[in-house]
Amino acid sequence: MNRALKVMIDRVLKEETKNILDEIDTIINKDGMGNALTRGSKKGDTKPGRNQFKSLMDAAGKASCVEELVLFLAYQNSKGNGWQNKVNKNTNIAEKITQSLMSITDKLSEIIETKPEAENMSIDDKRIMRLIIAEKYLGYLYWSVSALRKEEKNVS
């Protein structure tokens, strides 16, 4: 990826930070994932903790594509450990994060691809761009979950 393209992607991500944070706020507070994270779907449920979200964030730095992160979430979901807790009747925590991650990655990719600097982006550049977006999103998600956990401890 050339320097001009990387600088432009970073600039767009800074401009779009509010959209990323709004997406995270929506899944945690409006869609109910915060309740699933703090209370579980039902009494006695295991809840994914900060370390599991840190592992997810760290996986973004090691992944070769966003789809690898989706696979990591599916794996976490299959292991249990709270990722399978229901956010609503049809969606669990892992699925909600996957939907949100893909939604914001698609949205921001479209914005970036309309910029003049993106005119000659290679397939590899697009793959890296999507990973950069995912890293930013998962970093903010980790911070949000950490804050939620801190609030939970202070209330208990």
mmCIF file of N, CA and C in Angstrom, residues 1 11 13 15 18 25-26 29 33 48 68 70 79 107 131 141 153 155:
data_model
loop_
_atom_site.group_PDB
_atom_site.id
_atom_site.type_symbol
_atom_site.label_atom_id
_atom_site.label_comp_id
_atom_site.label_asym_id
_atom_site.label_seq_id
_atom_site.Cartn_x
_atom_site.Cartn_y
_atom_site.Cartn_z
ATOM 1 N N MET A 1 0.871 -1.171 0.000
ATOM 2 C CA MET A 1 0.000 0.000 0.000
ATOM 3 C C MET A 1 0.912 1.227 0.000
ATOM 4 N N ARG A 11 -6.879 9.432 7.402
ATOM 5 C CA ARG A 11 -7.645 10.680 7.467
ATOM 6 C C ARG A 11 -9.153 10.400 7.479
ATOM 7 N N LEU A 13 -10.654 7.651 8.381
ATOM 8 C CA LEU A 13 -11.023 6.993 9.638
ATOM 9 C C LEU A 13 -11.135 8.005 10.778
ATOM 10 N N GLU A 15 -11.990 11.126 10.363
ATOM 11 C CA GLU A 15 -13.224 11.860 10.068
ATOM 12 C C GLU A 15 -14.459 11.041 10.420
ATOM 13 N N LYS A 18 -16.668 9.128 14.679
ATOM 14 C CA LYS A 18 -17.991 9.238 15.309
ATOM 15 C C LYS A 18 -18.923 8.144 14.789
ATOM 16 N N ASP A 25 -21.989 2.096 20.079
ATOM 17 C CA ASP A 25 -23.015 2.517 21.033
ATOM 18 C C ASP A 25 -24.356 1.855 20.712
ATOM 19 N N THR A 26 -24.676 1.771 19.438
ATOM 20 C CA THR A 26 -25.936 1.147 19.028
ATOM 21 C C THR A 26 -25.989 -0.311 19.447
ATOM 22 N N ASN A 29 -25.818 -0.383 23.596
ATOM 23 C CA ASN A 29 -26.882 0.257 24.368
ATOM 24 C C ASN A 29 -28.276 0.137 23.752
ATOM 25 N N MET A 33 -26.755 -5.493 23.510
ATOM 26 C CA MET A 33 -25.589 -6.331 23.758
ATOM 27 C C MET A 33 -24.972 -6.041 25.132
ATOM 28 N N PRO A 48 -18.590 -13.156 28.203
ATOM 29 C CA PRO A 48 -17.241 -12.907 27.685
ATOM 30 C C PRO A 48 -16.622 -11.727 28.428
ATOM 31 N N GLU A 68 -11.262 -13.583 8.250
ATOM 32 C CA GLU A 68 -10.576 -14.362 9.274
ATOM 33 C C GLU A 68 -11.086 -13.976 10.668
ATOM 34 N N VAL A 70 -14.115 -12.869 11.243
ATOM 35 C CA VAL A 70 -15.466 -13.453 11.300
ATOM 36 C C VAL A 70 -15.358 -14.919 11.698
ATOM 37 N N LYS A 79 -17.250 -22.263 21.017
ATOM 38 C CA LYS A 79 -16.650 -22.668 22.293
ATOM 39 C C LYS A 79 -17.533 -22.321 23.477
ATOM 40 N N LYS A 107 -19.398 0.085 5.061
ATOM 41 C CA LYS A 107 -19.749 1.503 4.958
ATOM 42 C C LYS A 107 -18.504 2.380 4.774
ATOM 43 N N LEU A 131 -8.945 -4.390 6.809
ATOM 44 C CA LEU A 131 -8.335 -4.791 8.079
ATOM 45 C C LEU A 131 -8.037 -3.583 8.964
ATOM 46 N N LEU A 141 -14.290 -1.109 20.315
ATOM 47 C CA LEU A 141 -15.192 -2.061 20.966
ATOM 48 C C LEU A 141 -14.560 -2.552 22.272
ATOM 49 N N LYS A 153 -18.516 -3.531 37.795
ATOM 50 C CA LYS A 153 -17.826 -3.790 39.066
ATOM 51 C C LYS A 153 -18.170 -2.710 40.089
ATOM 52 N N VAL A 155 -20.948 -1.036 40.314
ATOM 53 C CA VAL A 155 -22.343 -1.187 40.733
ATOM 54 C C VAL A 155 -22.496 -2.360 41.690
#
